[in-house]
Amino acid sequence: MARARSSTQQVISERSRRAFVGRDAERALFRANLEHPPQDERHTFLFHVHGNAGVGKTCLVREWERIARECGALTVYVDEAVGSVPEAMAAISDRCAREGHRLKDLDRLLAAHRERRHEAETAVAAALGPQAGRTADAQGPDAAAQPSQLTLAATRAGLVGLGLLPGVGAFAGAVDPVQLAQGADRLRTSMGGRPRNQEDLRLVLAPEQVLTPVLLDGLAGTAARVPWIVLFFDTYERTAPFLDGWLHDMLGTDRHGGALPDNVVVVTAGQRPLDTARWSGLADSVRDVPLGPFTETEARLLLAGRDVVAEPVVREVLRLTGRLPVLVSTLAANRPAAPDEVGDPSVTAVDRFLKWERDPVRRAVVLACALPRRLDADVFRAASGCADTEADALFAWLRELPFVGDGGNGVRYHDVVRAPMLRLERRRSPRGWTDRHTRLAGTFGRWRGELEAGPDAGPSWADEEWRELRLAESYHLLCARPRAALPGVLADTVRACDQGEAVAARWARALADAGEDADAVDAARWGRDLAEALAGPGEPEGTGEAAGGEERPDAGVVAALGLLLNRAGLGPAEQALARTARGAALRRAGAHARALAEYDRAVALDPGLARAHRGRALSRGELGDYEGAVTDLDRALALAPDDGRAYAMRGEYRRILHAYDAAVRDLDRGIALDPARAFAWASRGATRLGMGELDEALADLDRALELSPEYGWALARRARVWRARGEHGRQLADLDRAVRLQPDWAWGACERGDALRVAGRHEEALADYDRALALDGAYASAYASRGACLSALGRHAEALADLDRALELRPGYAWALERREAVRDRLAEDAR
């Protein structure tokens, strides 16, 4: 028996199916849609695929076309080869005819449209003939047989005169207005003398209105004979200006006397998302399909399909292509066997991104503006070098490019587009690369200097705007001269770490970006290692000082600063600052002993660093060494005598030591220097409470809460003032609010428990004591208070156990000793 032979088309289709890699979710989505009947709410009538050039939109559309044909669909593929709606309809009709479904009525009208259009253009050209002829003569004898550019321009301008084309645009200066009017009159006369003049005029002036109803009728007849019709419109960024409204009308309105049959699916594919203002009313029937680069797995599968499997080669391909499908496929086709055989696809990539832009000025602007990581109008001017008269228009144009998106404060290029542009610029002109980055660094440095010259002069790491300018300056310095700039940027990274993990992470990212963009190995390694340290679990504390073993909020900062101290080669001043910042991070994480050790090292490196003395005072205070804390603050204030925070801290420690007069003097000074610091007001209020000055204490605590309404410690201290004044309702109200604000605050829970116990609400008090001890198992006061509460409830044995535990934790605790004696007496009475 003879073997059945496959057609060439079948063989090619099968090869294409095997060659297609990835996009499994998108393929499954489209196939599933053809399994849902149109009446199913899950069915989609229009898919819009969008993404940057090179992400594989056309490949996916062609794969969807293959899937549709497998499902028995009649498919039509239209791209930028069509230049109008009638041409798109002609492409649809042609495809239907080749599949055996000829749209005869549409073909007849399309032929008439082309004939009438030709007559219209000829009439206008005839009216403008002398001018056109002179142009042809100037071009030589060979040009006479073809319409000159001016003739074509004049013809189109004549059509504008009758409203056939939307706006004169570039033709305004090419045609004499008198001739334009003559051409329009000639066209009217030419068409007005025909018997069918109205129909002919509509075919020229409004072909969509005449042709679309006929197309819909033809598709309706064809749709009855096939399971699906799928219309694919690729390169939609080029055809959407004239196709988008037409497709919307056919899908969502009856403007043309009908709509597409319900078994028609439309697929559009372009660089931009759909116009939401136009399509929002059909949101339930439209499916957005954004495409990005391949996943690493997909890229590796494509490479493996081309026998590119050596890991060093694969890594180099992934690095150079950003996993952009068209570039991965391009490099894979060469089957490189070693990393140095992998070509740089930057030129290919940039050509694809700027495929439709032929203006050399605009192309140069796009490449120049790839250098900054983010753009606003000011950065655009600095990067592009455009004249002020052109800058606004060019920036507005740039913002509309499909690969330019919102970047927070300004706009930014998509990474997959920016990376090859940067490689192209760096390799094409290394000196130009250095010069332009140096100029940009100078621009950002000048703007930073303007901030420093303001009312609050000097660099301010706490000022986000200042930090962002410094970061941009650092990035461009690294790109310009990586080796020279790296030490200074690493020193700045220490200061960034001092601002917390989020700020430190931005510096790490800038280092990594500069390393990648400038091919600077050391900067890239630093950025990568710092990012890993910041994102990792951090160093184990090993001290057991923080309850519960929960994640430390600044563990990443601790690890990053450790990395900088071990490997960066910082000078003594930078080392001292790094130790101080690391101590602060450890202190915030609850590792006070380790923090104290870091502050000790910082002071040894730079005895004049006031922050190190102040930080060490805080750690000593957390460890209960209040006298040592006061000594450290004495030294900090000798170095920085106008530090209101340090005065407030020393005043608080003196309050704890019951040196009330000295505490008030310090707190007065702290408030005078920094009257907006709520802590100083609250501490002075607590000090005056200790001195028995209730009215003054209440006024200070009220002021603290005006400045910081959710300040739990101030609420709890004010509750003690209310207690001393006998206003127990207000006392409980403040404590209730404090506990709501800080539900994991053991001291606040114990304070409220005491207030409830004194009010005779022992069961409620017991719940607060249980909560306090769950939060802090070594809280002696909570054990003693719970013991008193249990005794009041008649649970004397349990009370005795709690009081014993309180005295184990604080052997000289007088109130607990008194309570325990009372409980023992009660137990003895019960035993008798």
Short mmCIF file of N, CA, C and O in Angstrom, two decimals, residues 383-434:
data_model
loop_
_atom_site.label_atom_id
_atom_site.label_comp_id
_atom_site.label_asym_id
_atom_site.label_seq_id
_atom_site.Cartn_x
_atom_site.Cartn_y
_atom_site.Cartn_z
N ALA A 383 20.44 65.28 29.46
CA ALA A 383 20.93 64.10 28.74
C ALA A 383 20.92 64.30 27.24
O ALA A 383 21.84 63.88 26.54
N SER A 384 19.86 64.94 26.73
CA SER A 384 19.69 65.05 25.28
C SER A 384 20.49 66.20 24.68
O SER A 384 20.85 66.16 23.51
N GLY A 385 20.72 67.24 25.47
CA GLY A 385 21.40 68.42 24.94
C GLY A 385 20.54 69.21 23.97
O GLY A 385 21.05 70.03 23.21
N CYS A 386 19.21 68.98 24.00
CA CYS A 386 18.31 69.70 23.08
C CYS A 386 18.19 71.17 23.47
O CYS A 386 18.29 71.52 24.65
N ALA A 387 17.91 71.98 22.47
CA ALA A 387 17.61 73.38 22.74
C ALA A 387 16.30 73.47 23.51
O ALA A 387 15.40 72.63 23.34
N ASP A 388 16.19 74.47 24.35
CA ASP A 388 14.98 74.63 25.16
C ASP A 388 13.73 74.72 24.30
O ASP A 388 12.65 74.26 24.69
N THR A 389 13.86 75.29 23.11
CA THR A 389 12.69 75.45 22.25
C THR A 389 12.17 74.11 21.73
O THR A 389 11.01 74.01 21.33
N GLU A 390 13.03 73.10 21.70
CA GLU A 390 12.64 71.78 21.19
C GLU A 390 12.40 70.77 22.30
O GLU A 390 11.76 69.74 22.07
N ALA A 391 12.92 71.03 23.49
CA ALA A 391 12.96 70.00 24.51
C ALA A 391 11.59 69.51 24.94
O ALA A 391 11.36 68.30 25.07
N ASP A 392 10.66 70.43 25.17
CA ASP A 392 9.34 70.01 25.66
C ASP A 392 8.64 69.09 24.67
O ASP A 392 8.07 68.06 25.06
N ALA A 393 8.67 69.46 23.39
CA ALA A 393 8.00 68.64 22.38
C ALA A 393 8.68 67.27 22.25
O ALA A 393 8.00 66.24 22.14
N LEU A 394 10.01 67.26 22.27
CA LEU A 394 10.72 65.99 22.15
C LEU A 394 10.50 65.10 23.37
O LEU A 394 10.36 63.88 23.25
N PHE A 395 10.46 65.71 24.55
CA PHE A 395 10.22 64.91 25.75
C PHE A 395 8.81 64.32 25.74
O PHE A 395 8.60 63.17 26.11
N ALA A 396 7.84 65.11 25.29
CA ALA A 396 6.47 64.59 25.17
C ALA A 396 6.41 63.43 24.19
O ALA A 396 5.73 62.43 24.43
N TRP A 397 7.14 63.57 23.09
CA TRP A 397 7.21 62.47 22.11
C TRP A 397 7.86 61.24 22.72
O TRP A 397 7.37 60.11 22.58
N LEU A 398 8.96 61.43 23.43
CA LEU A 398 9.68 60.31 24.04
C LEU A 398 8.80 59.55 25.02
O LEU A 398 8.80 58.32 25.07
N ARG A 399 8.02 60.28 25.81
CA ARG A 399 7.17 59.65 26.83
C ARG A 399 6.14 58.72 26.21
O ARG A 399 5.67 57.79 26.88
N GLU A 400 5.78 58.94 24.95
CA GLU A 400 4.76 58.13 24.29
C GLU A 400 5.34 56.87 23.64
O GLU A 400 4.58 56.05 23.13
N LEU A 401 6.66 56.72 23.63
CA LEU A 401 7.25 55.52 23.03
C LEU A 401 6.83 54.30 23.84
O LEU A 401 6.73 54.35 25.07
N PRO A 402 6.61 53.17 23.18
CA PRO A 402 6.06 52.01 23.88
C PRO A 402 6.97 51.43 24.95
O PRO A 402 6.50 50.77 25.87
N PHE A 403 8.29 51.67 24.85
CA PHE A 403 9.19 51.10 25.84
C PHE A 403 9.54 52.09 26.95
O PHE A 403 10.43 51.84 27.76
N VAL A 404 8.85 53.22 27.00
CA VAL A 404 9.04 54.22 28.06
C VAL A 404 7.83 54.19 28.97
O VAL A 404 6.70 54.38 28.52
N GLY A 405 8.04 53.88 30.23
CA GLY A 405 6.93 53.76 31.16
C GLY A 405 7.12 54.61 32.40
O GLY A 405 8.17 55.24 32.59
N ASP A 406 6.11 54.62 33.24
CA ASP A 406 6.16 55.40 34.46
C ASP A 406 7.23 54.85 35.39
O ASP A 406 7.32 53.64 35.59
N GLY A 407 8.03 55.75 35.95
CA GLY A 407 9.09 55.33 36.85
C GLY A 407 9.02 56.02 38.19
O GLY A 407 10.04 56.32 38.79
N GLY A 408 7.81 56.29 38.69
CA GLY A 408 7.68 56.99 39.95
C GLY A 408 7.80 58.48 39.70
O GLY A 408 6.92 59.10 39.13
N ASN A 409 8.91 59.07 40.12
CA ASN A 409 9.17 60.50 39.85
C ASN A 409 9.79 60.64 38.47
O ASN A 409 11.00 60.77 38.32
N GLY A 410 8.97 60.59 37.44
CA GLY A 410 9.47 60.67 36.07
C GLY A 410 9.14 59.41 35.30
O GLY A 410 8.19 58.71 35.60
N VAL A 411 9.93 59.14 34.26
CA VAL A 411 9.72 57.96 33.43
C VAL A 411 11.05 57.21 33.33
O VAL A 411 12.11 57.75 33.64
N ARG A 412 10.96 55.97 32.85
CA ARG A 412 12.18 55.19 32.66
C ARG A 412 11.98 54.22 31.51
O ARG A 412 10.85 53.84 31.18
N TYR A 413 13.07 53.86 30.87
CA TYR A 413 13.03 52.87 29.81
C TYR A 413 12.83 51.48 30.43
O TYR A 413 13.32 51.21 31.53
N HIS A 414 12.17 50.61 29.69
CA HIS A 414 12.11 49.22 30.11
C HIS A 414 13.53 48.64 30.05
O HIS A 414 14.29 48.91 29.12
N ASP A 415 13.86 47.83 31.04
CA ASP A 415 15.23 47.32 31.15
C ASP A 415 15.67 46.56 29.90
O ASP A 415 16.82 46.66 29.47
N VAL A 416 14.75 45.78 29.33
CA VAL A 416 15.13 44.95 28.19
C VAL A 416 15.46 45.80 26.97
O VAL A 416 16.19 45.36 26.08
N VAL A 417 14.98 47.04 26.93
CA VAL A 417 15.30 47.96 25.85
C VAL A 417 16.54 48.78 26.19
O VAL A 417 17.42 48.98 25.34
N ARG A 418 16.62 49.22 27.42
CA ARG A 418 17.72 50.11 27.80
C ARG A 418 19.07 49.41 27.76
O ARG A 418 20.07 50.01 27.33
N ALA A 419 19.12 48.16 28.19
CA ALA A 419 20.42 47.47 28.30
C ALA A 419 21.16 47.40 26.96
O ALA A 419 22.35 47.77 26.90
N PRO A 420 20.55 46.95 25.85
CA PRO A 420 21.32 46.94 24.60
C PRO A 420 21.65 48.34 24.08
O PRO A 420 22.67 48.52 23.42
N MET A 421 20.80 49.31 24.38
CA MET A 421 21.14 50.68 23.98
C MET A 421 22.40 51.14 24.68
O MET A 421 23.28 51.78 24.08
N LEU A 422 22.52 50.84 25.97
CA LEU A 422 23.71 51.24 26.72
C LEU A 422 24.95 50.52 26.19
O LEU A 422 26.02 51.13 26.05
N ARG A 423 24.82 49.22 25.91
CA ARG A 423 25.99 48.50 25.38
C ARG A 423 26.41 49.08 24.04
O ARG A 423 27.61 49.23 23.76
N LEU A 424 25.44 49.41 23.20
CA LEU A 424 25.76 49.99 21.90
C LEU A 424 26.50 51.31 22.06
O LEU A 424 27.53 51.54 21.41
N GLU A 425 26.01 52.17 22.93
CA GLU A 425 26.64 53.48 23.12
C GLU A 425 28.04 53.34 23.72
O GLU A 425 28.96 54.05 23.33
N ARG A 426 28.19 52.43 24.69
CA ARG A 426 29.49 52.28 25.35
C ARG A 426 30.54 51.74 24.40
O ARG A 426 31.70 52.20 24.40
N ARG A 427 30.15 50.79 23.56
CA ARG A 427 31.13 50.17 22.65
C ARG A 427 31.38 51.03 21.42
O ARG A 427 32.46 51.01 20.85
N ARG A 428 30.39 51.79 21.02
CA ARG A 428 30.55 52.62 19.82
C ARG A 428 31.50 53.79 20.08
O ARG A 428 32.28 54.18 19.21
N SER A 429 31.43 54.38 21.28
CA SER A 429 32.27 55.54 21.57
C SER A 429 32.63 55.54 23.05
O SER A 429 31.96 56.20 23.86
N PRO A 430 33.68 54.82 23.46
CA PRO A 430 34.05 54.75 24.88
C PRO A 430 34.32 56.13 25.48
O PRO A 430 33.92 56.40 26.61
N ARG A 431 35.00 57.00 24.74
CA ARG A 431 35.28 58.33 25.29
C ARG A 431 34.00 59.16 25.39
O ARG A 431 33.80 59.91 26.36
N GLY A 432 33.15 59.04 24.38
CA GLY A 432 31.88 59.74 24.46
C GLY A 432 31.04 59.26 25.62
O GLY A 432 30.37 60.05 26.29
N TRP A 433 31.08 57.94 25.87
CA TRP A 433 30.38 57.36 27.03
C TRP A 433 30.86 58.01 28.32
O TRP A 433 30.06 58.45 29.16
N THR A 434 32.19 58.07 28.49
CA THR A 434 32.75 58.66 29.71
C THR A 434 32.37 60.13 29.84
O THR A 434 31.98 60.59 30.92
#
